[in-house]
PDB file of C-alpha atoms in Angstrom:
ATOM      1  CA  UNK A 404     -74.324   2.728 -13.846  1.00  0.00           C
ATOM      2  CA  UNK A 405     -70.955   1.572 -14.608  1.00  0.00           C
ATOM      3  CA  UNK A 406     -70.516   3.734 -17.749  1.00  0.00           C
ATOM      4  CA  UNK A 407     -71.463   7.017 -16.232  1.00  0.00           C
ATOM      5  CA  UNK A 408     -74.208   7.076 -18.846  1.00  0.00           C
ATOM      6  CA  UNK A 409     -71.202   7.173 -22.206  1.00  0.00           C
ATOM      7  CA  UNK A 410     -71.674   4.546 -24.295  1.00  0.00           C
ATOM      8  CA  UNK A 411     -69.943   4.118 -28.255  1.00  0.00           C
ATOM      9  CA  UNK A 412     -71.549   4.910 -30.974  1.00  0.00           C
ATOM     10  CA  UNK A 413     -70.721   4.618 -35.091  1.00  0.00           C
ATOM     11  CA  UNK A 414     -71.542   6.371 -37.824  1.00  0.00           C
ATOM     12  CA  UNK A 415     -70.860   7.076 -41.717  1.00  0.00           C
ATOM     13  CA  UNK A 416     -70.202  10.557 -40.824  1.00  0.00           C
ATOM     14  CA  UNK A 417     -69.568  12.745 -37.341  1.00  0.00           C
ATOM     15  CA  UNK A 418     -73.359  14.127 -37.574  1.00  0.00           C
ATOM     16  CA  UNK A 419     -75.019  10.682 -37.709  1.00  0.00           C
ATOM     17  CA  UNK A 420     -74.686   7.780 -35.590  1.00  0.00           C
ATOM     18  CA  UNK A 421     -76.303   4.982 -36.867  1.00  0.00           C
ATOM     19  CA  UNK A 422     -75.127   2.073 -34.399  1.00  0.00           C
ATOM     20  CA  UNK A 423     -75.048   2.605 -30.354  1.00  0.00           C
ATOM     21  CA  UNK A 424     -75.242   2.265 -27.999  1.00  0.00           C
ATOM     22  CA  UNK A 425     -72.446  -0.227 -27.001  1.00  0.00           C
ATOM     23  CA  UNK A 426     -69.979  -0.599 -24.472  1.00  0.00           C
ATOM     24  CA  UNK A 427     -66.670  -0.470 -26.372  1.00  0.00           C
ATOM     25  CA  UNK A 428     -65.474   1.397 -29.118  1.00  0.00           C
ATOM     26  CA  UNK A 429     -64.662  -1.987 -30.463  1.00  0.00           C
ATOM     27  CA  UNK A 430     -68.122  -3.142 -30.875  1.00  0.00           C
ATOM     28  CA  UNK A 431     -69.199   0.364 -32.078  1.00  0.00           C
ATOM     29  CA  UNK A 432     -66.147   0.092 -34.941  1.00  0.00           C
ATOM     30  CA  UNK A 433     -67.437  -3.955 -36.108  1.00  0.00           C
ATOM     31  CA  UNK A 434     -71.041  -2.935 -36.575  1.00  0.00           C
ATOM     32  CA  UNK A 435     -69.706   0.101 -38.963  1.00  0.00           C
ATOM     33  CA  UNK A 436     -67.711  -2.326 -40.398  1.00  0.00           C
ATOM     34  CA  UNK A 437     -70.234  -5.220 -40.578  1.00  0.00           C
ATOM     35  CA  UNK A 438     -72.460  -2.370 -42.181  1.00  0.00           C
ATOM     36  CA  UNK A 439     -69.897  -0.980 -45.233  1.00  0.00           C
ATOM     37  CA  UNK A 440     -71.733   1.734 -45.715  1.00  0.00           C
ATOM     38  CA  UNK A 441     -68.723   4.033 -45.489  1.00  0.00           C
ATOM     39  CA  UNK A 442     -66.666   1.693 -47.623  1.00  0.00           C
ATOM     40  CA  UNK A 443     -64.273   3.028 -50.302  1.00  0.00           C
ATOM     41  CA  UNK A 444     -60.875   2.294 -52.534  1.00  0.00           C
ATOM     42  CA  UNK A 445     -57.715   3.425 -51.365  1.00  0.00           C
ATOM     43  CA  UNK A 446     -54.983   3.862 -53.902  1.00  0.00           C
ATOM     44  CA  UNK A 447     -54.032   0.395 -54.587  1.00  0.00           C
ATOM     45  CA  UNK A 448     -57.640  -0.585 -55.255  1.00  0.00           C
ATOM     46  CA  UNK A 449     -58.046  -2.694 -51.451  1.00  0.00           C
ATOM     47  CA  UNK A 450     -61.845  -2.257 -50.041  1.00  0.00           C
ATOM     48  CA  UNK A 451     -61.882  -0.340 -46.810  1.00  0.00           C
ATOM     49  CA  UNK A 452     -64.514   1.000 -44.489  1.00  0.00           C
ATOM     50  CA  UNK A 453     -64.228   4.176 -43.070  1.00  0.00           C
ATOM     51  CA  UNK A 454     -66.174   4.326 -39.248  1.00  0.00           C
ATOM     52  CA  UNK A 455     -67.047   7.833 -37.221  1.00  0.00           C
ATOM     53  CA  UNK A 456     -67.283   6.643 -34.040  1.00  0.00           C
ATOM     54  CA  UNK A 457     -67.908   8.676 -30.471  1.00  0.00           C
ATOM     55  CA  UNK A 458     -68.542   8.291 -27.036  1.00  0.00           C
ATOM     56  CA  UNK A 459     -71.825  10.293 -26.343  1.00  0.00           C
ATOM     57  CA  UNK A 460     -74.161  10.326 -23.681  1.00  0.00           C
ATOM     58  CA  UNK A 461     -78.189  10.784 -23.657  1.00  0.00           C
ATOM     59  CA  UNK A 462     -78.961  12.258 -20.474  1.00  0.00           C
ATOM     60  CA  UNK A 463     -82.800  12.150 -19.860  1.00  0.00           C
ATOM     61  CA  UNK A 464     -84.108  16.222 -20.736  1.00  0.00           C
ATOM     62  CA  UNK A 465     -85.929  18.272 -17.590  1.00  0.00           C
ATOM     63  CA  UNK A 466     -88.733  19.397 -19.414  1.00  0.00           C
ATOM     64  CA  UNK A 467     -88.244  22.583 -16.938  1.00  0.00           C
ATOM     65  CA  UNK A 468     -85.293  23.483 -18.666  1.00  0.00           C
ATOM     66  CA  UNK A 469     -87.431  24.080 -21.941  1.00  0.00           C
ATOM     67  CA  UNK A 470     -89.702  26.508 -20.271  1.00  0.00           C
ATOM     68  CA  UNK A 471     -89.674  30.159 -20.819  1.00  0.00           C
ATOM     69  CA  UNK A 472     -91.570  32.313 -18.725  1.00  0.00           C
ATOM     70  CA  UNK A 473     -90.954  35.458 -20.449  1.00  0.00           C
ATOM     71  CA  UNK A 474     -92.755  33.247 -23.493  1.00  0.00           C
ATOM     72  CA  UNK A 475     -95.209  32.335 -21.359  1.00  0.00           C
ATOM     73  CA  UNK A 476     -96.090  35.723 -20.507  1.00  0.00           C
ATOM     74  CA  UNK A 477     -96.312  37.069 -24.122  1.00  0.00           C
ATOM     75  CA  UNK A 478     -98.440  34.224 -25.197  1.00  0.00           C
ATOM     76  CA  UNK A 479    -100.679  34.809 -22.656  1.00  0.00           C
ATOM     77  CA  UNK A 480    -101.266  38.347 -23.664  1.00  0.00           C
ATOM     78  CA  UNK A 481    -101.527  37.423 -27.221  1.00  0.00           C
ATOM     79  CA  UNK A 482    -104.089  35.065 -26.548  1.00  0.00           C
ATOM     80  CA  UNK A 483    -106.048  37.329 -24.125  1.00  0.00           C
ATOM     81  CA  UNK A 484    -105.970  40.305 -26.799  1.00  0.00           C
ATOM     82  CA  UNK A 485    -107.374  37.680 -29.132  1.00  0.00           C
ATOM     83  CA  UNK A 486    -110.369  36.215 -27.257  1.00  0.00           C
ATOM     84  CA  UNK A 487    -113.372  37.961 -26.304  1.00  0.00           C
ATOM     85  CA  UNK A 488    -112.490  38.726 -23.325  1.00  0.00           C
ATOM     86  CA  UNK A 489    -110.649  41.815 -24.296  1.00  0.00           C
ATOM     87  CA  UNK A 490    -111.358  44.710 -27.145  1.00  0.00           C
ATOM     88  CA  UNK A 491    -112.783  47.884 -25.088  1.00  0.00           C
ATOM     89  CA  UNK A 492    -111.818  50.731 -26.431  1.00  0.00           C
ATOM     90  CA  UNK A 493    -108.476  51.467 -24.062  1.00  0.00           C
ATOM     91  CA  UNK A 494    -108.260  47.898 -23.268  1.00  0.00           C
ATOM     92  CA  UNK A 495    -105.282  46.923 -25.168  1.00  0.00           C
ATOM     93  CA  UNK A 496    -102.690  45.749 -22.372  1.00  0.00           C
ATOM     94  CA  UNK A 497    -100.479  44.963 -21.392  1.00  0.00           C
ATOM     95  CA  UNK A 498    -102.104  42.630 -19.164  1.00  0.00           C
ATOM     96  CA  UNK A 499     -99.824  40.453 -16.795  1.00  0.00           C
ATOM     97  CA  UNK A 500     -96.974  43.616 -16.378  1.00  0.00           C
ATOM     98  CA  UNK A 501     -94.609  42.161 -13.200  1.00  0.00           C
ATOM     99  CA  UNK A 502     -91.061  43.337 -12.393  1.00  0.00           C
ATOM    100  CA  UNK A 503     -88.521  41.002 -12.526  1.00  0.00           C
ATOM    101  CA  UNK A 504     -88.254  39.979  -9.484  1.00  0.00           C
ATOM    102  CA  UNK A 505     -91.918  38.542  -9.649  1.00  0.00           C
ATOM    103  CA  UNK A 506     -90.867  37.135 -13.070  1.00  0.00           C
ATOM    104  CA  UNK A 507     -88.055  35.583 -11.630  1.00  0.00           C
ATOM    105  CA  UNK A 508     -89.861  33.900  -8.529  1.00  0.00           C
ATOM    106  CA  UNK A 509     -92.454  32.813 -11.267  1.00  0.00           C
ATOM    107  CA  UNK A 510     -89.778  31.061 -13.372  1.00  0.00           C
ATOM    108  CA  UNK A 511     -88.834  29.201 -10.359  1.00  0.00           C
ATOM    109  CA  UNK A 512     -92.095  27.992  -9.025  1.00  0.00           C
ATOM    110  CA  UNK A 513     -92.914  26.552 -12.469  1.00  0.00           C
ATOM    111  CA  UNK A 514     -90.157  25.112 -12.987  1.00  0.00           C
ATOM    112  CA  UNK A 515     -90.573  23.289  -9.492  1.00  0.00           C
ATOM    113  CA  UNK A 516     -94.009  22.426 -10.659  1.00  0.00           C
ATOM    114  CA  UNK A 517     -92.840  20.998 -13.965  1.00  0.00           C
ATOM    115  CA  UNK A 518     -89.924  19.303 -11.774  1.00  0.00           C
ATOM    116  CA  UNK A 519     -92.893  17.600  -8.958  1.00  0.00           C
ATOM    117  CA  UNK A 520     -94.649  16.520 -12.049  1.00  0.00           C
ATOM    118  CA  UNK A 521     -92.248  14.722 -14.404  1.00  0.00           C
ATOM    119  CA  UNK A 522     -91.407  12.929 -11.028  1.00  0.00           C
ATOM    120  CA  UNK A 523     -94.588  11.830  -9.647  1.00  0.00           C
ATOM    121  CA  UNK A 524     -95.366  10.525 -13.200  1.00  0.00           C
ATOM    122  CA  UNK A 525     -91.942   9.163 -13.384  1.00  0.00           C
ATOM    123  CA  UNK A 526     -91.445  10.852 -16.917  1.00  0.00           C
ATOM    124  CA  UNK A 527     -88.317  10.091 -18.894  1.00  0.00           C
ATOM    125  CA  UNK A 528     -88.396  12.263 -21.825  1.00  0.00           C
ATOM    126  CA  UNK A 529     -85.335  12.176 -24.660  1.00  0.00           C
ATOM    127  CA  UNK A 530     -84.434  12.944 -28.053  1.00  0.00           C
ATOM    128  CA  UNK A 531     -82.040  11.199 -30.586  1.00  0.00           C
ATOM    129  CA  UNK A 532     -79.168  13.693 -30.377  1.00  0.00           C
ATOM    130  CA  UNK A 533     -76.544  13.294 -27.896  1.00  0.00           C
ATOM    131  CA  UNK A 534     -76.759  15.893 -24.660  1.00  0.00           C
ATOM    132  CA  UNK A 535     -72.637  15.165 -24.483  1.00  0.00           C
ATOM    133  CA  UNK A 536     -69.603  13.961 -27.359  1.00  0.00           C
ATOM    134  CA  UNK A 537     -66.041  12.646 -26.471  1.00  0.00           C
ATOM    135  CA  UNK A 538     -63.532  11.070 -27.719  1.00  0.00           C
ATOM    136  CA  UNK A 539     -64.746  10.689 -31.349  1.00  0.00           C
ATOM    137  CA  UNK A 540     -62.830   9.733 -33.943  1.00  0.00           C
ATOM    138  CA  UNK A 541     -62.267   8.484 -37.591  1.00  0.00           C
ATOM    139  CA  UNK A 542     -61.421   4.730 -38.308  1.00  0.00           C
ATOM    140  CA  UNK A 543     -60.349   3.081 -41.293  1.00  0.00           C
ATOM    141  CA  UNK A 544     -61.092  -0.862 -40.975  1.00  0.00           C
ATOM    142  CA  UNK A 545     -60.505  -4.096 -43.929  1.00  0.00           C
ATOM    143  CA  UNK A 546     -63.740  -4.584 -45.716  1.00  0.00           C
ATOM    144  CA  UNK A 547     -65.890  -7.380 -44.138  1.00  0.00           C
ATOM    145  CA  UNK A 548     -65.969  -9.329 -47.562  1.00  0.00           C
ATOM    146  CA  UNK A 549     -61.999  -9.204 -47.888  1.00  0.00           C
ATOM    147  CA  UNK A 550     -62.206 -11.153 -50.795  1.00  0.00           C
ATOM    148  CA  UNK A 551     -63.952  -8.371 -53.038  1.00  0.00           C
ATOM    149  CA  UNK A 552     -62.296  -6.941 -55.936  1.00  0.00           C
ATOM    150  CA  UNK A 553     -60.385  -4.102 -56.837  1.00  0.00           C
ATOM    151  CA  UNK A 554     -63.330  -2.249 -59.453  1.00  0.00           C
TER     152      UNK A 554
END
C-alpha cells in the first residue's frame, strides 16, 4: 500500500474524526469545511470553520493480543467452583495451579492457536479508534457559504 496504511482524517474536535479516510490532508480539511460544523465568528464578524485534522492509521487488531491467560485461568476456576462439579467438603481449589513457566508456554500456544485461526478464516477484525496519530493539527478555513452574514 502506498500510504503505509496513514490516511487524513477531520474532525470538529481532536477526539472525533468524523471524515476519513482520504489521501491528503487537503481533502480531509474541504470535507470539514464543506461540513461547518466547527464554524464560528472571529472578531470582525467573518464566518470561519475551524477543522481537527490527523493522519491516523487503523491497523487490523490480533485478537491474540486481547487474550489473557492469567484471566483465563481465574475464570476457569470460578466457573468450576460454581458448577456441580465441585463442592466436597475440602474441595475448594485451587484447581489449574501451574508455575509460570507452564503459564507462560500456555500464553504462547494460545496465542498461536488464536493466530492459525484468525488466518485460516481470514479474519480482519477492527474498531473505530485509530491504533496510531501523527501529524494532527488545527485549521482555520473561509466558510463554504462566503456570502453569509456577520450575526
Amino acid at each position: 500500500m502506498a500510504n503505509d496504511g496513514w490516511n487524513w482524517w477531520a474532525g470538529y474536535d481532536e477526539e472525533t474524526m468524523l471524515w476519513g479516510p482520504f489521501d491528503t490532508k487537503e481533502e480531509a480539511v474541504n470535507a470539514g469545511r464543506e461540513d461547518a460544523g466547527g464554524e464560528f465568528q472571529d472578531a470582525d464578524g467573518v464566518w470561519k470553520v475551524g477543522v481537527h485534522v490527523v493522519e491516523a492509521r487503523n491497523d487490523p487488531l490480533r485478537l491474540a493480543d486481547w487474550i489473557d491467560v492469567e484471566c483465563l485461568i481465574e475464570r476457569a476456576e470460578e466457573d468450576l467452583s460454581e458448577s456441580d462439579r465441585t463442592g466436597y467438603e475440602g474441595d475448594e481449589g485451587p484447581y489449574f495451579e501451574c508455575s509460570h513457566e507452564q503459564e507462560v508456554d500456555l500464553a504462547s500456544r494460545i496465542k498461536a492457536a488464536c493466530d492459525e485461526w484468525q488466518a485460516a478464516h481470514g479474519l480482519v477484525f477492527t474498531c473505530r479508534t485509530s491504533s496510531a496519530m501523527r501529524n494532527d493539527e488545527y485549521v482555520v478555513v473561509s466558510h463554504p457559504n462566503a456570502t453569509r452574514e456577520a450575526a
